[in-house]
């Protein structure tokens, strides 16, 4: 009997574990020149830098092309009219609420406080806080690019995202006149996703070098803050799931949250095991119609669109990770930076592919906007696979909850199916 090949998730976890173990052991000998200068200063640094550069290489094309494709495929919004507006409005609203939960939770639990990483960062050594942060109005107005090509070159992600959404909407409005352009972007998106797939196949090795590079310097001191970071994310995800989703079901839809868990369990369990929203689409659609009572007219639109743009769990992870890293590096975040984080996390989750690890790669986008060192993504990637499985359950659950609310408002919710009376 042939042995089943090791999956990517297992490989990443193995790479993470080995990196943590090797780094922690070598930390005891960090004063030895060979460990400090050769292993840490050359080998680990080279391996982690190569992987991070590969990740950063994918960011601009991923964000621009995937969001353009997502926006260009919203043609049904015009056809659905009021229903489409309700669904999209709910998705954006719950994402903002998710961040409104994540950021205060991170500030209250303070997972990065006392975890001093500034001494290891070349970026921090050169960092000088501005005398005065940009005005809130300037932060908002800066979203609109005066030169989209310059935005692409300078990696100004807020402007890139705005232009991508605008371009996608225009493609939608022009319809068949630009079918070739739309097809081109879809094909380019396939190419970008393939590139990301190749990079993700290298992630076990990248995670090893990143983890080893971090822990050889930090040793056991990194265990507690990373554990607190994971707990903070789980706490924020739990609050969002119980208060927002549970409250919406109980008080708006007048449905039992416990019954929801029973009805949607097949999709939730698949989301946990695969850590991929895309992989759950078929099961989610079937559960939405045949177990949760959402009429096919609503479900056939809300589920595919939700998998593309409704990622509350990812927004929560990104928000907490950003605050965690800012605390660990001692970088203060003013009101303008917080607004930037909310805007960026909301927008990039709209275009984030429903594949494992994609939202974490896009953390680089957020951090570049608020001046955080992108090298810290190595620590996040080291523990992210476990969190990815949990947040994907939140992502896919939100699609159904919003679908139930919209279906009920349109008289297209079959309560007898939801309550298993049919």
mmCIF file of C-alpha atoms in Angstrom:
data_model
loop_
_atom_site.group_PDB
_atom_site.id
_atom_site.type_symbol
_atom_site.label_atom_id
_atom_site.label_comp_id
_atom_site.label_asym_id
_atom_site.label_seq_id
_atom_site.Cartn_x
_atom_site.Cartn_y
_atom_site.Cartn_z
ATOM 1 C CA UNK A 1 0.000 0.000 0.000
ATOM 2 C CA UNK A 2 1.512 3.291 -1.118
ATOM 3 C CA UNK A 3 2.073 5.920 1.537
ATOM 4 C CA UNK A 4 -0.038 9.067 1.209
ATOM 5 C CA UNK A 5 2.188 12.056 0.358
ATOM 6 C CA UNK A 6 2.531 14.739 2.992
ATOM 7 C CA UNK A 7 0.180 17.665 2.390
ATOM 8 C CA UNK A 8 1.261 21.303 2.236
ATOM 9 C CA UNK A 9 -0.288 22.074 5.616
ATOM 10 C CA UNK A 10 1.718 19.299 7.270
ATOM 11 C CA UNK A 11 4.895 20.415 5.506
ATOM 12 C CA UNK A 12 4.414 23.985 6.705
ATOM 13 C CA UNK A 13 3.801 22.835 10.272
ATOM 14 C CA UNK A 14 6.907 20.618 10.111
ATOM 15 C CA UNK A 15 8.980 23.482 8.697
ATOM 16 C CA UNK A 16 7.683 25.794 11.408
ATOM 17 C CA UNK A 17 8.398 23.275 14.175
ATOM 18 C CA UNK A 18 11.904 22.532 12.908
ATOM 19 C CA UNK A 19 12.677 26.235 12.551
ATOM 20 C CA UNK A 20 11.501 26.945 16.096
ATOM 21 C CA UNK A 21 13.443 23.997 17.527
ATOM 22 C CA UNK A 22 16.653 24.732 15.605
ATOM 23 C CA UNK A 23 16.443 28.460 16.352
ATOM 24 C CA UNK A 24 15.728 27.948 20.053
ATOM 25 C CA UNK A 25 18.655 25.510 20.451
ATOM 26 C CA UNK A 26 21.080 27.757 18.561
ATOM 27 C CA UNK A 27 19.939 30.746 20.637
ATOM 28 C CA UNK A 28 21.828 29.210 23.568
ATOM 29 C CA UNK A 29 25.032 29.570 21.495
ATOM 30 C CA UNK A 30 24.229 32.926 19.864
ATOM 31 C CA UNK A 31 27.440 34.514 21.156
ATOM 32 C CA UNK A 32 29.502 31.978 19.174
ATOM 33 C CA UNK A 33 30.733 33.737 15.977
ATOM 34 C CA UNK A 34 29.779 30.809 13.693
ATOM 35 C CA UNK A 35 26.168 30.853 14.947
ATOM 36 C CA UNK A 36 25.784 34.627 14.987
ATOM 37 C CA UNK A 37 27.650 35.539 11.801
ATOM 38 C CA UNK A 38 27.390 32.461 9.558
ATOM 39 C CA UNK A 39 24.148 30.721 10.481
ATOM 40 C CA UNK A 40 22.080 33.710 11.620
ATOM 41 C CA UNK A 41 23.788 36.505 9.703
ATOM 42 C CA UNK A 42 24.168 34.651 6.406
ATOM 43 C CA UNK A 43 22.364 31.330 5.900
ATOM 44 C CA UNK A 44 19.108 31.989 7.797
ATOM 45 C CA UNK A 45 19.017 35.595 6.656
ATOM 46 C CA UNK A 46 19.563 34.658 3.011
ATOM 47 C CA UNK A 47 16.880 31.946 3.065
ATOM 48 C CA UNK A 48 14.304 34.175 4.768
ATOM 49 C CA UNK A 49 15.107 37.181 2.559
ATOM 50 C CA UNK A 50 14.742 35.150 -0.645
ATOM 51 C CA UNK A 51 11.355 33.850 0.490
ATOM 52 C CA UNK A 52 10.140 37.300 1.578
ATOM 53 C CA UNK A 53 11.226 38.782 -1.751
ATOM 54 C CA UNK A 54 9.258 36.082 -3.563
ATOM 55 C CA UNK A 55 6.226 36.963 -1.443
ATOM 56 C CA UNK A 56 6.620 40.697 -2.075
ATOM 57 C CA UNK A 57 7.066 39.992 -5.789
ATOM 58 C CA UNK A 58 3.511 38.650 -5.960
ATOM 59 C CA UNK A 59 1.796 41.432 -3.996
ATOM 60 C CA UNK A 60 1.217 44.156 -6.615
ATOM 61 C CA UNK A 61 0.016 41.848 -9.426
ATOM 62 C CA UNK A 62 -2.093 39.839 -6.975
ATOM 63 C CA UNK A 63 -3.849 42.866 -5.514
ATOM 64 C CA UNK A 64 -4.352 44.719 -8.795
ATOM 65 C CA UNK A 65 -5.421 41.800 -10.963
ATOM 66 C CA UNK A 66 -7.497 39.822 -8.455
ATOM 67 C CA UNK A 67 -9.487 42.858 -7.309
ATOM 68 C CA UNK A 68 -10.041 43.976 -10.903
ATOM 69 C CA UNK A 69 -11.345 40.501 -11.755
ATOM 70 C CA UNK A 70 -13.541 40.412 -8.650
ATOM 71 C CA UNK A 71 -15.085 43.790 -9.425
ATOM 72 C CA UNK A 72 -15.496 42.943 -13.131
ATOM 73 C CA UNK A 73 -17.524 39.857 -12.256
ATOM 74 C CA UNK A 74 -20.162 41.819 -10.379
ATOM 75 C CA UNK A 75 -22.403 42.093 -13.416
ATOM 76 C CA UNK A 76 -25.124 40.248 -11.532
ATOM 77 C CA UNK A 77 -25.244 43.092 -9.025
ATOM 78 C CA UNK A 78 -26.942 45.228 -11.657
ATOM 79 C CA UNK A 79 -29.373 42.413 -12.455
ATOM 80 C CA UNK A 80 -30.116 41.682 -8.822
ATOM 81 C CA UNK A 81 -30.392 45.368 -8.011
ATOM 82 C CA UNK A 82 -31.653 45.796 -4.475
ATOM 83 C CA UNK A 83 -30.684 42.265 -3.414
ATOM 84 C CA UNK A 84 -27.125 42.641 -4.656
ATOM 85 C CA UNK A 85 -26.790 45.963 -2.866
ATOM 86 C CA UNK A 86 -27.996 44.425 0.388
ATOM 87 C CA UNK A 87 -25.569 41.509 0.153
ATOM 88 C CA UNK A 88 -22.541 43.633 -0.708
ATOM 89 C CA UNK A 89 -23.481 46.229 1.898
ATOM 90 C CA UNK A 90 -23.733 43.571 4.608
ATOM 91 C CA UNK A 91 -20.407 42.020 3.618
ATOM 92 C CA UNK A 92 -18.572 45.346 3.821
ATOM 93 C CA UNK A 93 -20.368 46.304 7.055
ATOM 94 C CA UNK A 94 -19.491 43.056 8.851
ATOM 95 C CA UNK A 95 -15.856 43.397 7.759
ATOM 96 C CA UNK A 96 -15.682 46.859 9.327
ATOM 97 C CA UNK A 97 -17.369 45.532 12.475
ATOM 98 C CA UNK A 98 -14.825 42.676 12.559
ATOM 99 C CA UNK A 99 -11.982 45.208 12.576
ATOM 100 C CA UNK A 100 -13.830 47.279 15.187
ATOM 101 C CA UNK A 101 -13.637 44.172 17.373
ATOM 102 C CA UNK A 102 -10.099 43.077 16.426
ATOM 103 C CA UNK A 103 -8.232 46.340 16.994
ATOM 104 C CA UNK A 104 -9.593 47.127 20.496
ATOM 105 C CA UNK A 105 -9.110 43.474 21.498
ATOM 106 C CA UNK A 106 -5.448 43.693 20.465
ATOM 107 C CA UNK A 107 -4.987 47.014 22.266
ATOM 108 C CA UNK A 108 -6.585 45.605 25.435
ATOM 109 C CA UNK A 109 -4.770 42.230 25.439
ATOM 110 C CA UNK A 110 -1.467 43.823 24.250
ATOM 111 C CA UNK A 111 0.153 40.645 22.898
ATOM 112 C CA UNK A 112 3.228 42.464 21.582
ATOM 113 C CA UNK A 113 3.944 44.683 24.583
ATOM 114 C CA UNK A 114 7.233 43.725 26.234
ATOM 115 C CA UNK A 115 8.317 41.718 23.183
ATOM 116 C CA UNK A 116 11.137 43.995 22.044
ATOM 117 C CA UNK A 117 11.994 43.300 18.416
ATOM 118 C CA UNK A 118 13.304 46.770 17.593
ATOM 119 C CA UNK A 119 16.916 45.779 18.317
ATOM 120 C CA UNK A 120 16.822 43.225 15.501
ATOM 121 C CA UNK A 121 15.414 45.435 12.766
ATOM 122 C CA UNK A 122 17.409 47.588 10.379
ATOM 123 C CA UNK A 123 14.162 49.356 9.516
ATOM 124 C CA UNK A 124 13.601 50.416 13.120
ATOM 125 C CA UNK A 125 17.190 51.646 13.441
ATOM 126 C CA UNK A 126 16.440 54.137 10.672
ATOM 127 C CA UNK A 127 12.871 54.840 11.756
ATOM 128 C CA UNK A 128 12.030 58.374 12.836
ATOM 129 C CA UNK A 129 8.437 59.012 13.860
ATOM 130 C CA UNK A 130 6.898 61.976 12.062
ATOM 131 C CA UNK A 131 6.447 65.163 14.041
ATOM 132 C CA UNK A 132 2.797 65.140 13.049
ATOM 133 C CA UNK A 133 0.815 62.427 11.287
ATOM 134 C CA UNK A 134 -1.121 63.221 8.107
ATOM 135 C CA UNK A 135 -4.604 64.611 8.600
ATOM 136 C CA UNK A 136 -7.468 62.126 8.466
ATOM 137 C CA UNK A 137 -8.891 63.908 5.426
ATOM 138 C CA UNK A 138 -5.535 63.643 3.655
ATOM 139 C CA UNK A 139 -5.427 59.918 4.420
ATOM 140 C CA UNK A 140 -8.834 59.431 2.805
ATOM 141 C CA UNK A 141 -8.145 61.687 -0.180
ATOM 142 C CA UNK A 142 -4.835 59.941 -0.838
ATOM 143 C CA UNK A 143 -6.783 56.827 -1.842
ATOM 144 C CA UNK A 144 -7.564 58.368 -5.240
ATOM 145 C CA UNK A 145 -4.457 58.193 -7.490
ATOM 146 C CA UNK A 146 -3.534 61.067 -9.785
ATOM 147 C CA UNK A 147 -1.275 58.640 -11.655
ATOM 148 C CA UNK A 148 -2.210 54.939 -11.429
ATOM 149 C CA UNK A 149 1.037 53.855 -13.066
ATOM 150 C CA UNK A 150 3.046 55.707 -10.428
ATOM 151 C CA UNK A 151 0.906 54.009 -7.770
ATOM 152 C CA UNK A 152 1.855 50.609 -9.216
ATOM 153 C CA UNK A 153 5.538 51.529 -9.338
ATOM 154 C CA UNK A 154 5.591 52.981 -5.811
ATOM 155 C CA UNK A 155 3.468 50.130 -4.373
ATOM 156 C CA UNK A 156 0.911 52.589 -3.010
ATOM 157 C CA UNK A 157 -1.614 49.897 -2.190
ATOM 158 C CA UNK A 158 -4.592 52.050 -1.262
ATOM 159 C CA UNK A 159 -4.396 53.777 -4.643
ATOM 160 C CA UNK A 160 -3.844 50.479 -6.456
ATOM 161 C CA UNK A 161 -6.899 48.950 -4.795
ATOM 162 C CA UNK A 162 -9.072 51.973 -5.575
ATOM 163 C CA UNK A 163 -8.043 51.958 -9.235
ATOM 164 C CA UNK A 164 -8.509 48.178 -9.506
ATOM 165 C CA UNK A 165 -12.060 48.419 -8.132
ATOM 166 C CA UNK A 166 -12.830 51.366 -10.405
ATOM 167 C CA UNK A 167 -11.428 49.539 -13.443
ATOM 168 C CA UNK A 168 -13.373 46.382 -12.605
ATOM 169 C CA UNK A 169 -16.636 48.318 -12.277
ATOM 170 C CA UNK A 170 -16.055 49.986 -15.654
ATOM 171 C CA UNK A 171 -15.414 46.582 -17.250
ATOM 172 C CA UNK A 172 -18.703 45.409 -15.729
ATOM 173 C CA UNK A 173 -20.585 48.426 -17.109
ATOM 174 C CA UNK A 174 -19.166 47.964 -20.621
ATOM 175 C CA UNK A 175 -20.128 44.282 -20.643
ATOM 176 C CA UNK A 176 -19.692 42.424 -23.930
ATOM 177 C CA UNK A 177 -17.896 45.372 -25.548
ATOM 178 C CA UNK A 178 -14.781 44.544 -23.514
ATOM 179 C CA UNK A 179 -15.263 40.785 -23.173
ATOM 180 C CA UNK A 180 -11.713 40.282 -24.458
ATOM 181 C CA UNK A 181 -10.261 42.574 -21.794
ATOM 182 C CA UNK A 182 -12.230 40.798 -19.081
ATOM 183 C CA UNK A 183 -11.020 37.420 -20.392
ATOM 184 C CA UNK A 184 -7.440 38.726 -20.396
ATOM 185 C CA UNK A 185 -7.658 39.762 -16.729
ATOM 186 C CA UNK A 186 -9.167 36.396 -15.799
ATOM 187 C CA UNK A 187 -6.278 34.643 -17.550
ATOM 188 C CA UNK A 188 -3.763 36.957 -15.877
ATOM 189 C CA UNK A 189 -5.410 36.141 -12.558
ATOM 190 C CA UNK A 190 -4.919 32.433 -13.263
ATOM 191 C CA UNK A 191 -1.245 33.126 -13.936
ATOM 192 C CA UNK A 192 -0.843 35.127 -10.711
ATOM 193 C CA UNK A 193 -2.572 32.412 -8.673
ATOM 194 C CA UNK A 194 -0.261 29.829 -10.231
ATOM 195 C CA UNK A 195 2.752 31.927 -9.258
ATOM 196 C CA UNK A 196 1.407 32.176 -5.717
ATOM 197 C CA UNK A 197 0.845 28.419 -5.727
ATOM 198 C CA UNK A 198 4.501 27.886 -6.614
ATOM 199 C CA UNK A 199 5.614 30.328 -3.904
ATOM 200 C CA UNK A 200 3.354 28.574 -1.386
ATOM 201 C CA UNK A 201 4.973 25.244 -2.273
ATOM 202 C CA UNK A 202 8.247 26.796 -1.171
ATOM 203 C CA UNK A 203 6.649 28.109 2.033
ATOM 204 C CA UNK A 204 7.688 25.130 4.232
ATOM 205 C CA UNK A 205 11.326 26.016 3.529
ATOM 206 C CA UNK A 206 10.652 29.739 3.820
ATOM 207 C CA UNK A 207 8.831 29.261 7.121
ATOM 208 C CA UNK A 208 11.761 27.184 8.401
ATOM 209 C CA UNK A 209 14.297 29.925 7.612
ATOM 210 C CA UNK A 210 12.021 32.680 8.932
ATOM 211 C CA UNK A 211 11.291 30.810 12.169
ATOM 212 C CA UNK A 212 14.932 29.825 12.641
ATOM 213 C CA UNK A 213 16.073 33.397 11.932
ATOM 214 C CA UNK A 214 13.615 34.776 14.507
ATOM 215 C CA UNK A 215 14.143 32.209 17.253
ATOM 216 C CA UNK A 216 17.939 32.077 16.980
ATOM 217 C CA UNK A 217 17.837 35.708 18.115
ATOM 218 C CA UNK A 218 14.881 35.534 20.485
ATOM 219 C CA UNK A 219 14.947 32.020 21.919
ATOM 220 C CA UNK A 220 12.320 31.205 24.535
ATOM 221 C CA UNK A 221 11.382 34.886 24.869
ATOM 222 C CA UNK A 222 9.263 34.593 21.684
ATOM 223 C CA UNK A 223 7.034 31.789 22.967
ATOM 224 C CA UNK A 224 4.816 33.795 25.300
ATOM 225 C CA UNK A 225 4.092 36.777 22.984
ATOM 226 C CA UNK A 226 3.359 34.520 19.991
ATOM 227 C CA UNK A 227 1.067 32.468 22.196
ATOM 228 C CA UNK A 228 -0.647 35.681 23.313
ATOM 229 C CA UNK A 229 -0.966 36.769 19.681
ATOM 230 C CA UNK A 230 -2.727 33.511 18.789
ATOM 231 C CA UNK A 231 -5.006 33.761 21.833
ATOM 232 C CA UNK A 232 -5.879 37.364 20.925
ATOM 233 C CA UNK A 233 -6.866 36.363 17.394
ATOM 234 C CA UNK A 234 -8.994 33.474 18.668
ATOM 235 C CA UNK A 235 -10.673 35.728 21.259
ATOM 236 C CA UNK A 236 -11.525 38.339 18.593
ATOM 237 C CA UNK A 237 -12.799 35.636 16.200
ATOM 238 C CA UNK A 238 -14.944 34.151 18.978
ATOM 239 C CA UNK A 239 -16.417 37.527 19.929
ATOM 240 C CA UNK A 240 -17.258 38.235 16.293
ATOM 241 C CA UNK A 241 -18.811 34.812 15.742
ATOM 242 C CA UNK A 242 -20.870 34.821 18.952
ATOM 243 C CA UNK A 243 -21.867 38.477 19.234
ATOM 244 C CA UNK A 244 -22.144 39.567 15.589
ATOM 245 C CA UNK A 245 -23.186 36.368 13.799
ATOM 246 C CA UNK A 246 -25.031 34.847 16.758
ATOM 247 C CA UNK A 247 -26.723 38.149 17.562
ATOM 248 C CA UNK A 248 -27.735 38.701 13.933
ATOM 249 C CA UNK A 249 -29.264 35.215 13.742
ATOM 250 C CA UNK A 250 -31.035 35.510 17.094
ATOM 251 C CA UNK A 251 -32.349 39.071 16.999
ATOM 252 C CA UNK A 252 -32.567 39.953 13.295
ATOM 253 C CA UNK A 253 -33.334 36.653 11.568
ATOM 254 C CA UNK A 254 -35.082 35.168 14.638
ATOM 255 C CA UNK A 255 -33.194 31.897 14.089
ATOM 256 C CA UNK A 256 -31.473 29.591 16.545
ATOM 257 C CA UNK A 257 -27.646 29.950 16.423
ATOM 258 C CA UNK A 258 -27.345 26.373 17.715
ATOM 259 C CA UNK A 259 -29.476 25.130 14.818
ATOM 260 C CA UNK A 260 -27.249 27.121 12.475
ATOM 261 C CA UNK A 261 -24.188 25.236 13.714
ATOM 262 C CA UNK A 262 -25.976 21.923 13.146
ATOM 263 C CA UNK A 263 -27.163 22.899 9.670
ATOM 264 C CA UNK A 264 -23.885 24.368 8.478
ATOM 265 C CA UNK A 265 -21.522 21.924 10.201
ATOM 266 C CA UNK A 266 -20.473 20.079 6.973
ATOM 267 C CA UNK A 267 -19.145 23.320 5.462
ATOM 268 C CA UNK A 268 -17.620 24.529 8.749
ATOM 269 C CA UNK A 269 -15.714 21.276 9.232
ATOM 270 C CA UNK A 270 -14.453 21.343 5.636
ATOM 271 C CA UNK A 271 -13.365 24.962 6.051
ATOM 272 C CA UNK A 272 -11.390 24.020 9.163
ATOM 273 C CA UNK A 273 -9.662 21.049 7.544
ATOM 274 C CA UNK A 274 -8.769 22.770 4.253
ATOM 275 C CA UNK A 275 -8.234 26.368 5.470
ATOM 276 C CA UNK A 276 -9.619 27.409 2.079
ATOM 277 C CA UNK A 277 -12.859 29.264 1.358
ATOM 278 C CA UNK A 278 -12.701 28.194 -2.288
ATOM 279 C CA UNK A 279 -12.537 24.528 -1.326
ATOM 280 C CA UNK A 280 -15.781 24.853 0.635
ATOM 281 C CA UNK A 281 -17.833 26.543 -2.106
ATOM 282 C CA UNK A 282 -19.739 23.481 -3.311
ATOM 283 C CA UNK A 283 -20.549 22.276 0.204
ATOM 284 C CA UNK A 284 -21.410 25.819 1.340
ATOM 285 C CA UNK A 285 -23.829 26.282 -1.551
ATOM 286 C CA UNK A 286 -25.510 22.946 -0.889
ATOM 287 C CA UNK A 287 -25.787 23.660 2.854
ATOM 288 C CA UNK A 288 -27.103 27.171 2.215
ATOM 289 C CA UNK A 289 -29.960 25.902 0.042
ATOM 290 C CA UNK A 290 -30.794 22.477 1.429
ATOM 291 C CA UNK A 291 -29.918 22.863 5.116
ATOM 292 C CA UNK A 292 -30.086 26.578 5.935
ATOM 293 C CA UNK A 293 -33.172 27.461 3.881
ATOM 294 C CA UNK A 294 -31.710 30.195 1.686
ATOM 295 C CA UNK A 295 -33.501 30.328 -1.645
ATOM 296 C CA UNK A 296 -31.341 29.392 -4.612
ATOM 297 C CA UNK A 297 -31.897 32.862 -6.143
ATOM 298 C CA UNK A 298 -30.046 34.377 -3.202
ATOM 299 C CA UNK A 299 -27.565 31.597 -2.446
ATOM 300 C CA UNK A 300 -26.283 31.282 -6.005
ATOM 301 C CA UNK A 301 -25.120 34.889 -5.798
ATOM 302 C CA UNK A 302 -24.286 35.407 -2.119
ATOM 303 C CA UNK A 303 -22.022 32.358 -1.669
ATOM 304 C CA UNK A 304 -19.643 32.843 -4.658
ATOM 305 C CA UNK A 305 -19.464 36.598 -4.021
ATOM 306 C CA UNK A 306 -19.009 36.042 -0.286
ATOM 307 C CA UNK A 307 -16.091 33.689 -0.855
ATOM 308 C CA UNK A 308 -14.469 36.471 -2.881
ATOM 309 C CA UNK A 309 -15.109 39.539 -0.727
ATOM 310 C CA UNK A 310 -16.546 38.530 2.659
ATOM 311 C CA UNK A 311 -13.580 37.554 4.832
ATOM 312 C CA UNK A 312 -14.254 38.818 8.328
ATOM 313 C CA UNK A 313 -11.938 36.224 9.871
ATOM 314 C CA UNK A 314 -9.077 37.330 7.652
ATOM 315 C CA UNK A 315 -9.726 40.988 8.501
ATOM 316 C CA UNK A 316 -9.571 40.132 12.213
ATOM 317 C CA UNK A 317 -6.273 38.235 11.820
ATOM 318 C CA UNK A 318 -4.749 41.069 9.815
ATOM 319 C CA UNK A 319 -5.881 43.711 12.302
ATOM 320 C CA UNK A 320 -4.554 41.840 15.346
ATOM 321 C CA UNK A 321 -1.276 40.960 13.587
ATOM 322 C CA UNK A 322 -0.703 44.612 12.669
ATOM 323 C CA UNK A 323 -1.225 45.840 16.235
ATOM 324 C CA UNK A 324 0.908 42.955 17.583
ATOM 325 C CA UNK A 325 3.852 43.844 15.330
ATOM 326 C CA UNK A 326 3.515 47.584 16.028
ATOM 327 C CA UNK A 327 3.628 46.846 19.774
ATOM 328 C CA UNK A 328 6.590 44.483 19.402
ATOM 329 C CA UNK A 329 8.612 47.060 17.443
ATOM 330 C CA UNK A 330 7.522 49.974 19.618
ATOM 331 C CA UNK A 331 5.964 51.900 16.726
ATOM 332 C CA UNK A 332 3.112 54.173 17.858
ATOM 333 C CA UNK A 333 -0.042 54.175 15.738
ATOM 334 C CA UNK A 334 -1.966 57.440 15.628
ATOM 335 C CA UNK A 335 -5.577 57.937 14.523
ATOM 336 C CA UNK A 336 -4.533 58.329 10.893
ATOM 337 C CA UNK A 337 -2.640 55.015 11.003
ATOM 338 C CA UNK A 338 -5.638 53.245 12.582
ATOM 339 C CA UNK A 339 -7.911 54.577 9.831
ATOM 340 C CA UNK A 340 -5.391 53.407 7.242
ATOM 341 C CA UNK A 341 -5.338 49.925 8.817
ATOM 342 C CA UNK A 342 -9.151 49.717 8.761
ATOM 343 C CA UNK A 343 -9.364 50.877 5.162
ATOM 344 C CA UNK A 344 -6.545 48.640 3.955
ATOM 345 C CA UNK A 345 -7.707 45.508 5.789
ATOM 346 C CA UNK A 346 -11.253 46.021 4.508
ATOM 347 C CA UNK A 347 -10.167 46.582 0.924
ATOM 348 C CA UNK A 348 -7.569 43.828 0.626
ATOM 349 C CA UNK A 349 -9.930 41.222 2.025
ATOM 350 C CA UNK A 350 -12.246 42.090 -0.862
ATOM 351 C CA UNK A 351 -9.624 40.871 -3.322
ATOM 352 C CA UNK A 352 -7.948 38.199 -1.243
ATOM 353 C CA UNK A 353 -8.075 34.783 -2.992
ATOM 354 C CA UNK A 354 -9.809 32.039 -1.008
ATOM 355 C CA UNK A 355 -6.657 29.943 -0.783
ATOM 356 C CA UNK A 356 -4.643 29.015 2.329
ATOM 357 C CA UNK A 357 -2.231 31.701 3.505
ATOM 358 C CA UNK A 358 -3.246 34.381 0.990
ATOM 359 C CA UNK A 359 -4.524 36.868 3.573
ATOM 360 C CA UNK A 360 -1.284 36.578 5.559
ATOM 361 C CA UNK A 361 0.801 37.312 2.477
ATOM 362 C CA UNK A 362 -1.296 40.433 2.003
ATOM 363 C CA UNK A 363 -0.283 41.625 5.476
ATOM 364 C CA UNK A 364 2.780 43.014 3.725
ATOM 365 C CA UNK A 365 0.451 45.470 1.971
ATOM 366 C CA UNK A 366 -0.972 46.803 5.236
ATOM 367 C CA UNK A 367 2.374 47.015 6.984
ATOM 368 C CA UNK A 368 4.011 48.937 4.171
ATOM 369 C CA UNK A 369 1.309 51.595 4.467
ATOM 370 C CA UNK A 370 1.886 52.205 8.178
ATOM 371 C CA UNK A 371 5.667 51.771 8.269
ATOM 372 C CA UNK A 372 5.972 48.347 9.899
ATOM 373 C CA UNK A 373 8.903 46.008 9.035
ATOM 374 C CA UNK A 374 7.715 43.338 6.590
ATOM 375 C CA UNK A 375 10.334 40.904 7.929
ATOM 376 C CA UNK A 376 8.025 40.303 10.904
ATOM 377 C CA UNK A 377 5.696 38.364 8.603
ATOM 378 C CA UNK A 378 8.016 35.415 9.261
ATOM 379 C CA UNK A 379 6.811 35.109 12.843
ATOM 380 C CA UNK A 380 3.181 35.412 11.765
ATOM 381 C CA UNK A 381 3.608 32.791 9.038
ATOM 382 C CA UNK A 382 5.175 30.489 11.601
ATOM 383 C CA UNK A 383 1.928 30.172 13.558
ATOM 384 C CA UNK A 384 -0.518 31.236 10.880
ATOM 385 C CA UNK A 385 -1.529 27.849 9.531
ATOM 386 C CA UNK A 386 -3.347 26.959 12.726
ATOM 387 C CA UNK A 387 -5.107 30.337 12.826
ATOM 388 C CA UNK A 388 -5.944 30.060 9.114
ATOM 389 C CA UNK A 389 -8.028 26.972 9.795
ATOM 390 C CA UNK A 390 -10.002 28.799 12.495
ATOM 391 C CA UNK A 391 -10.540 32.064 10.633
ATOM 392 C CA UNK A 392 -11.717 30.245 7.489
ATOM 393 C CA UNK A 393 -14.627 28.883 9.540
ATOM 394 C CA UNK A 394 -15.492 32.490 10.399
ATOM 395 C CA UNK A 395 -15.162 33.572 6.775
ATOM 396 C CA UNK A 396 -17.564 30.986 5.377
ATOM 397 C CA UNK A 397 -20.036 31.292 8.272
ATOM 398 C CA UNK A 398 -20.437 34.994 7.538
ATOM 399 C CA UNK A 399 -21.550 34.231 3.980
ATOM 400 C CA UNK A 400 -24.465 32.146 5.245
ATOM 401 C CA UNK A 401 -25.503 34.494 8.056
ATOM 402 C CA UNK A 402 -25.631 37.466 5.676
ATOM 403 C CA UNK A 403 -27.431 35.302 3.107
ATOM 404 C CA UNK A 404 -30.095 34.324 5.655
ATOM 405 C CA UNK A 405 -30.723 37.964 6.624
ATOM 406 C CA UNK A 406 -31.029 39.106 3.000
ATOM 407 C CA UNK A 407 -33.164 36.110 1.990
ATOM 408 C CA UNK A 408 -35.528 36.786 4.894
ATOM 409 C CA UNK A 409 -35.841 40.463 3.973
ATOM 410 C CA UNK A 410 -36.802 39.426 0.439
ATOM 411 C CA UNK A 411 -39.251 36.718 1.506
ATOM 412 C CA UNK A 412 -36.924 34.034 0.123
ATOM 413 C CA UNK A 413 -35.985 32.326 3.365
ATOM 414 C CA UNK A 414 -37.435 28.844 3.941
ATOM 415 C CA UNK A 415 -37.671 28.588 7.716
ATOM 416 C CA UNK A 416 -39.083 25.060 7.576
ATOM 417 C CA UNK A 417 -35.852 23.865 5.957
ATOM 418 C CA UNK A 418 -33.712 25.766 8.488
ATOM 419 C CA UNK A 419 -35.616 24.279 11.394
ATOM 420 C CA UNK A 420 -35.424 20.839 9.731
ATOM 421 C CA UNK A 421 -39.205 20.486 9.511
ATOM 422 C CA UNK A 422 -39.141 19.620 5.826
#
